[in-house]
Coordinates of C-alpha atoms and ligand atoms in Angstrom, one line a residue:
X102 CA 38.9 18.9 14.8
X103 CA 38.2 18.2 11.1
X104 CA 34.5 18.2 10.3
X105 CA 33.4 14.6 9.4
X106 CA 30.1 14.0 7.7
X107 CA 28.3 10.8 7.3
X108 CA 25.8 10.9 4.4
X109 CA 23.4 8.0 4.8
X110 CA 22.8 7.4 1.1
X111 CA 24.0 8.6 -2.3
X112 CA 22.7 12.1 -3.2
X113 CA 23.6 14.3 -6.2
X114 CA 27.3 15.1 -6.1
X115 CA 27.0 18.8 -6.3
X116 CA 26.5 19.2 -2.5
X117 CA 29.1 16.6 -1.6
X118 CA 31.6 18.5 -3.7
X119 CA 30.8 21.8 -2.0
X120 CA 31.6 20.1 1.3
X121 CA 34.8 18.5 0.1
X122 CA 36.0 21.8 -1.4
X123 CA 35.6 23.2 2.2
X124 CA 37.9 20.5 3.4
X125 CA 35.3 18.4 5.1
X126 CA 35.7 14.7 5.2
X127 CA 32.6 13.2 3.7
X128 CA 31.7 9.5 3.8
X129 CA 28.7 8.4 1.7
X130 CA 26.8 5.2 2.6
X131 CA 26.4 2.9 -0.4
X132 CA 23.2 1.1 0.6
X133 CA 20.7 0.9 -2.2
X134 CA 17.7 0.8 0.1
X135 CA 16.9 2.9 3.2
X136 CA 19.3 2.3 6.0
X137 CA 17.9 1.1 9.4
X138 CA 18.3 3.0 12.6
X139 CA 20.4 0.2 13.9
X140 CA 22.8 0.6 11.1
X141 CA 23.0 4.4 11.6
X142 CA 23.7 3.8 15.3
X143 CA 26.4 1.1 14.5
X144 CA 28.2 3.4 12.1
X145 CA 28.2 6.4 14.4
X146 CA 29.1 4.3 17.4
X147 CA 32.0 2.6 15.6
X148 CA 33.4 6.0 14.5
X149 CA 33.2 7.3 18.1
X150 CA 35.0 4.2 19.3
X151 CA 37.9 4.5 16.9
X152 CA 38.4 8.2 17.6
X153 CA 37.2 9.4 14.2
X154 CA 33.7 10.5 15.1
X155 CA 31.2 12.1 12.8
X156 CA 30.1 15.5 14.0
X157 CA 27.5 15.9 11.1
X158 CA 25.0 13.5 9.8
X159 CA 23.4 14.2 6.4
X160 CA 20.2 12.2 6.6
X161 CA 17.3 11.3 4.4
X162 CA 13.6 11.3 5.1
X163 CA 13.7 7.6 5.6
X164 CA 16.2 7.8 8.4
X165 CA 14.8 7.6 11.9
X166 CA 16.8 10.0 14.0
X167 CA 16.0 10.4 17.7
X168 CA 17.4 10.0 21.2
X169 CA 18.7 6.5 20.4
X170 CA 21.1 8.0 17.8
X171 CA 22.0 11.1 19.8
X172 CA 22.9 9.2 23.0
X173 CA 25.5 7.0 21.3
X174 CA 27.0 9.9 19.3
X175 CA 28.2 12.6 21.7
X176 CA 30.3 14.2 18.9
X177 CA 27.2 14.8 16.7
X178 CA 26.5 18.5 16.4
X179 CA 24.2 18.6 13.4
X180 CA 21.7 16.7 11.3
X181 CA 21.2 18.1 7.9
X182 CA 18.1 16.5 6.6
X183 CA 17.9 16.1 2.8
X184 CA 14.1 16.8 2.6
X185 CA 11.6 19.6 3.2
X186 CA 9.7 17.4 5.7
X187 CA 11.6 16.5 8.8
X188 CA 9.1 14.3 10.6
X189 CA 11.8 11.6 10.6
X190 CA 13.8 13.6 13.1
X191 CA 12.7 14.0 16.7
X192 CA 13.2 17.7 17.2
X193 CA 12.6 17.6 21.0
X194 CA 15.3 14.9 21.3
X195 CA 17.6 17.0 19.2
X196 CA 17.0 20.0 21.4
X197 CA 17.7 18.0 24.5
X198 CA 21.0 16.8 23.1
X199 CA 22.0 20.2 21.6
X200 CA 22.0 19.0 18.1
X201 CA 21.0 21.3 15.2
X202 CA 18.6 20.0 12.6
X203 CA 18.1 21.6 9.2
X204 CA 15.9 20.9 6.2
X205 CA 16.0 21.8 2.5
X206 CA 13.2 24.2 1.4
X207 CA 14.2 26.2 -1.6
X208 CA 13.3 27.4 -5.0
X209 CA 12.4 24.0 -6.5
X210 CA 8.9 23.5 -5.4
X211 CA 7.8 23.6 -9.0
X212 CA 8.7 20.0 -9.3
X213 CA 6.2 18.9 -6.6
X214 CA 3.5 21.2 -8.0
X215 CA 4.1 19.8 -11.5
X216 CA 3.7 16.3 -10.0
X217 CA 0.4 17.3 -8.5
X218 CA -0.8 18.6 -11.9
X219 CA 0.5 15.4 -13.6
X220 CA -1.4 13.2 -11.2
X221 CA -4.5 15.3 -11.6
X222 CA -4.3 15.1 -15.4
X223 CA -3.7 11.4 -15.3
X224 CA -6.8 10.9 -13.1
X225 CA -9.1 13.3 -15.0
X226 CA -8.0 12.2 -18.5
X227 CA -7.6 8.6 -17.3
X228 CA -4.0 8.4 -18.8
X229 CA -2.6 5.6 -16.7
X230 CA -5.7 3.5 -17.1
X231 CA -5.8 4.2 -20.9
X232 CA -2.2 3.3 -21.3
X233 CA -2.8 -0.1 -19.6
X234 CA -5.8 -0.6 -21.8
X235 CA -3.9 -0.1 -25.0
X236 CA -0.9 -2.1 -23.9
X237 CA -3.1 -5.0 -23.0
X238 CA -4.6 -5.1 -26.5
X239 CA -8.1 -4.1 -25.5
X240 CA -8.3 -1.2 -28.0
X241 CA -10.5 -2.3 -30.9
X242 CA -11.1 1.0 -32.6
X243 CA -12.5 4.5 -31.8
X244 CA -15.5 4.5 -29.6
X245 CA -17.2 7.8 -28.7
X246 CA -18.2 6.4 -25.3
X247 CA -14.8 5.0 -24.4
X248 CA -13.0 6.3 -21.2
X249 CA -14.8 9.6 -20.9
X250 CA -13.0 11.7 -18.4
X251 CA -13.1 15.2 -16.8
X252 CA -11.8 18.6 -17.9
X253 CA -9.3 19.9 -15.3
X254 CA -10.3 23.5 -16.3
X255 CA -13.8 22.8 -14.9
X256 CA -12.5 21.9 -11.5
X257 CA -12.3 23.9 -8.3
X258 CA -9.0 23.1 -6.5
X259 CA -8.8 22.9 -2.8
X260 CA -5.3 23.5 -1.5
X261 CA -4.7 22.4 2.1
X262 CA -1.5 24.1 3.3
X263 CA -0.5 27.2 1.3
X264 CA 3.2 27.3 2.0
X265 CA 5.7 27.3 -0.8
X266 CA 4.5 24.1 -2.5
X267 CA 0.8 24.9 -2.0
X268 CA 1.5 28.3 -3.5
X269 CA 3.3 26.9 -6.6
X270 CA 0.5 24.4 -7.1
X271 CA -2.0 27.2 -6.9
X272 CA -0.2 29.1 -9.7
X273 CA 0.0 25.9 -11.9
X274 CA -3.8 25.3 -11.7
X275 CA -4.9 28.8 -11.8
X276 CA -2.6 30.3 -14.4
X277 CA -2.4 27.1 -16.5
X278 CA -6.0 25.9 -16.4
X279 CA -7.9 28.9 -15.0
X280 CA -9.2 26.8 -12.1
X281 CA -10.8 28.6 -9.1
X282 CA -8.7 28.0 -6.0
X283 CA -9.8 27.6 -2.4
X284 CA -7.2 27.3 0.3
X285 CA -7.0 26.5 3.9
X286 CA -4.0 27.5 6.0
X287 CA -3.6 29.1 9.5
X288 CA -1.5 31.8 7.7
X289 CA -2.9 34.1 5.0
X290 CA -1.1 33.9 1.7
X291 CA -1.8 37.3 0.1
X292 CA 0.3 36.5 -2.9
X293 CA -2.1 33.8 -4.2
X294 CA -5.1 35.8 -3.1
X295 CA -3.9 38.8 -5.2
X296 CA -2.4 36.9 -8.2
X297 CA -4.7 33.9 -8.4
X298 CA -7.8 35.2 -6.7
X299 CA -7.4 32.3 -4.3
X300 CA -10.1 32.3 -1.6
X301 CA -9.0 31.6 2.0
X302 CA -11.5 29.3 3.7
X303 CA -12.1 29.8 7.4
X304 CA -13.5 26.4 7.6
X305 CA -11.7 23.2 6.4
X306 CA -15.1 21.5 6.1
X307 CA -16.2 24.2 3.6
X308 CA -13.1 23.6 1.5
X309 CA -13.6 19.8 1.5
X310 CA -17.3 20.2 0.5
X311 CA -16.7 22.7 -2.3
X312 CA -13.5 21.3 -3.9
X313 CA -13.3 18.9 -6.9
X314 CA -9.6 18.3 -6.5
X315 CA -8.0 18.4 -3.0
X316 CA -4.3 18.6 -2.8
X317 CA -2.5 18.1 0.5
X318 CA 0.5 20.3 1.4
X319 CA 0.9 20.0 5.1
X320 CA 3.7 18.6 7.2
X321 CA 3.1 15.4 9.2
X322 CA 2.7 16.1 12.9
X323 CA 0.3 15.2 15.6
X324 CA -2.3 17.7 14.2
X325 CA -2.2 16.4 10.6
X326 CA -1.8 12.6 11.3
X327 CA -4.8 11.0 9.7
X328 CA -6.3 14.3 8.8
X329 CA -7.9 12.6 5.8
X330 CA -10.0 10.0 7.6
X331 CA -13.6 8.7 7.3
X332 CA -15.1 11.9 8.4
X333 CA -13.0 14.0 6.0
X334 CA -13.8 11.7 3.1
X335 CA -17.5 11.6 4.0
X336 CA -17.6 15.4 3.3
X337 CA -15.9 15.2 -0.1
X338 CA -18.0 15.4 -3.3
X339 CA -18.5 11.8 -4.6
X340 CA -16.8 12.9 -7.9
X341 CA -13.9 14.6 -6.2
X342 CA -10.2 13.5 -6.3
X343 CA -7.6 13.7 -3.6
X344 CA -3.9 14.1 -4.3
X345 CA -1.2 13.4 -1.6
X346 CA 2.4 14.5 -2.3
X347 CA 2.9 15.5 1.4
X348 CA 3.4 12.6 3.8
X349 CA 1.6 9.2 3.7
X350 CA 0.3 9.3 7.3
X351 CA -1.7 12.5 6.7
X352 CA -4.1 10.1 5.1
X353 CA -5.7 7.1 6.8
X354 CA -4.7 4.8 4.0
X355 CA -6.7 1.8 5.0
X356 CA -9.9 3.9 5.1
X357 CA -8.9 5.6 1.8
X358 CA -8.6 2.2 0.2
X359 CA -12.1 1.3 1.4
X360 CA -13.5 4.6 0.2
X361 CA -12.0 4.2 -3.3
X362 CA -13.2 0.6 -3.5
X363 CA -16.7 1.6 -2.6
X364 CA -16.4 4.6 -5.0
X365 CA -17.2 7.1 -2.2
X366 CA -14.9 9.5 -4.1
X367 CA -13.8 9.5 -7.7
X368 CA -10.1 8.8 -7.2
X369 CA -6.8 9.5 -5.6
X370 CA -3.2 10.3 -6.7
X371 CA -0.7 9.1 -4.1
X372 CA 3.0 9.8 -4.2
X373 CA 3.5 9.0 -0.5
X374 CA 2.1 6.1 1.6
X375 CA 1.3 5.6 5.2
X376 CA 3.4 2.5 5.6
X377 CA 6.1 3.4 3.0
X378 CA 7.4 1.5 1.1
X379 CA 4.5 -0.9 1.8
X380 CA 1.2 -0.2 0.1
X381 CA -2.1 -1.0 1.8
X382 CA -3.3 -4.3 0.5
X383 CA -5.7 -4.1 -2.4
X384 CA -4.8 -0.5 -3.3
X385 CA -2.8 -1.5 -6.4
X386 CA -5.7 -3.5 -7.8
X387 CA -8.0 -0.4 -8.0
X388 CA -8.4 1.5 -11.2
X389 CA -9.3 4.8 -9.6
X390 CA -5.9 5.4 -7.9
X391 CA -2.6 6.3 -9.4
X392 CA 0.6 5.8 -7.4
X393 CA 4.2 7.0 -7.8
X394 CA 7.1 6.0 -5.5
X395 CA 7.7 9.3 -3.6
X396 CA 9.2 11.1 -6.5
X397 CA 7.3 14.4 -6.6
X398 CA 10.5 16.3 -6.0
X399 CA 12.7 14.0 -8.1
X400 CA 13.5 16.4 -11.0
X401 CA 17.2 16.9 -11.8
X402 CA 16.9 20.6 -10.8
X403 CA 15.1 19.9 -7.5
X404 CA 17.4 17.1 -6.4
X405 CA 20.5 19.2 -7.2
X406 CA 19.1 22.2 -5.3
X407 CA 18.3 20.0 -2.3
X408 CA 21.8 18.7 -2.4
X409 CA 23.2 22.2 -2.5
X410 CA 20.9 23.5 0.3
X411 CA 21.8 20.5 2.5
X412 CA 25.5 21.3 2.1
X413 CA 25.1 25.0 2.5
X414 CA 23.1 24.4 5.7
X415 CA 26.1 22.5 7.0
X416 CA 28.6 25.2 5.9
X417 CA 26.5 28.0 7.4
X418 CA 26.0 26.3 10.7
X419 CA 29.5 24.9 11.2
X420 CA 31.2 28.1 10.1
X421 CA 28.8 30.8 11.2
X422 CA 26.8 29.2 13.9
X423 CA 23.6 29.7 12.1
X424 CA 21.6 28.3 9.2
X425 CA 18.5 29.8 7.6
X426 CA 16.8 26.4 7.5
X427 CA 17.0 25.8 11.2
X428 CA 14.2 23.3 12.4
X429 CA 15.2 23.5 16.1
X430 CA 13.6 26.7 17.3
Ligands
GLV159 C1 10.1 15.0 0.2 O1 9.1 14.4 0.5 C2 10.6 16.1 1.0 O2 10.1 16.3 2.1 O3 11.5 16.8 0.6

C-alpha cells in the first residue's frame, strides 16, 4: 500500500518535498485556522470509506488527537506531531491502538531561547510600553525620570526545566549578559553547570525565592499543570518577572492576571496561553505584561528544521520501523 499522509495545515515545504521525493502521497489541509477534532475525524473517516485511507497524520500542536481519532481510522499507523510538545496527543490512547507518535526536537532551540531573551529585554527595558508611548504622541522631550527600567545583567535567572531549550536559554543569559543561573530539573545538566556555572537547586521554592527572572521550560502534563499558581507567585520576589514560552496551562492564567493587576510581581512575558487562542479577560489591558502569539519557535531556520524532522520521523519509522523521536515508550 502506498503511504498516504494527511498534513493538517500548511507547514514549510521542505519536509513535504522530502516525503514526496520518497513517493509518499501527501495531502495538505488548507485551513487558515486550527482544524477541529471533528474535521480531522471526518477527513480520516471519509478516506477510509473510499478505500484511500491515510496511514500517517502529520499534526500540529493545536490538533487534539486521541481515541476518538484512532477508533475511526484503523489504517492510521503514525502521528508525526510538528512540535516539541505533544500534550495534544493522548499517548496512552495511541499505545492502545498501536499508533506511533513522534515529535520534533532538534537543533533549533536557539529560536525559543532568543524569544525568552527578547521578552526579558522588552520587560526590563520597557520596550513595548515605550513604543506605545511614542506612537501615541506622549513623548514631549527627554526626561531623566521617564520609564526607568532594569539591567538584565543585574538579574539572577531561574530556569525551570533544563532540557535543550532551558540549556540554550541558560547560555544566552549567562554568556550574553553574565547573569547568574539557578536551575531546577529532576535531571542534572552538567554542561550548564560546567560552562555557565549554573547552580542546580534541590528545592523549587528556593529557586522561586531567589530568582529575578523565571523562565519556564517544562512540558505540560499532570505534574506541571498550574505549576505557577497562587502559592508559586506568593514566593516570587515582588520585582521579579516570569516568562512562559512552554505551554499556557503550566500557569494558572486567571491568577496570574490577578497577581499582575495587583502588582504582586513586576511583570510577565507570555508566548503561550492557557485558553489559547483566547486570552484571559483584562490581561491585554495591563502594562506589565507582554504577549506574543505562540511564535517563540517561529524563525525561518526553526520552522524549516521542524518540517524536516517531522518528515524524517515518518521516513525512519515507515521504512526502518524506528524513529529517534519516539514519544510512545
Ligand atoms: C511549540 O510550542 C512546540 O512545542 O514546538
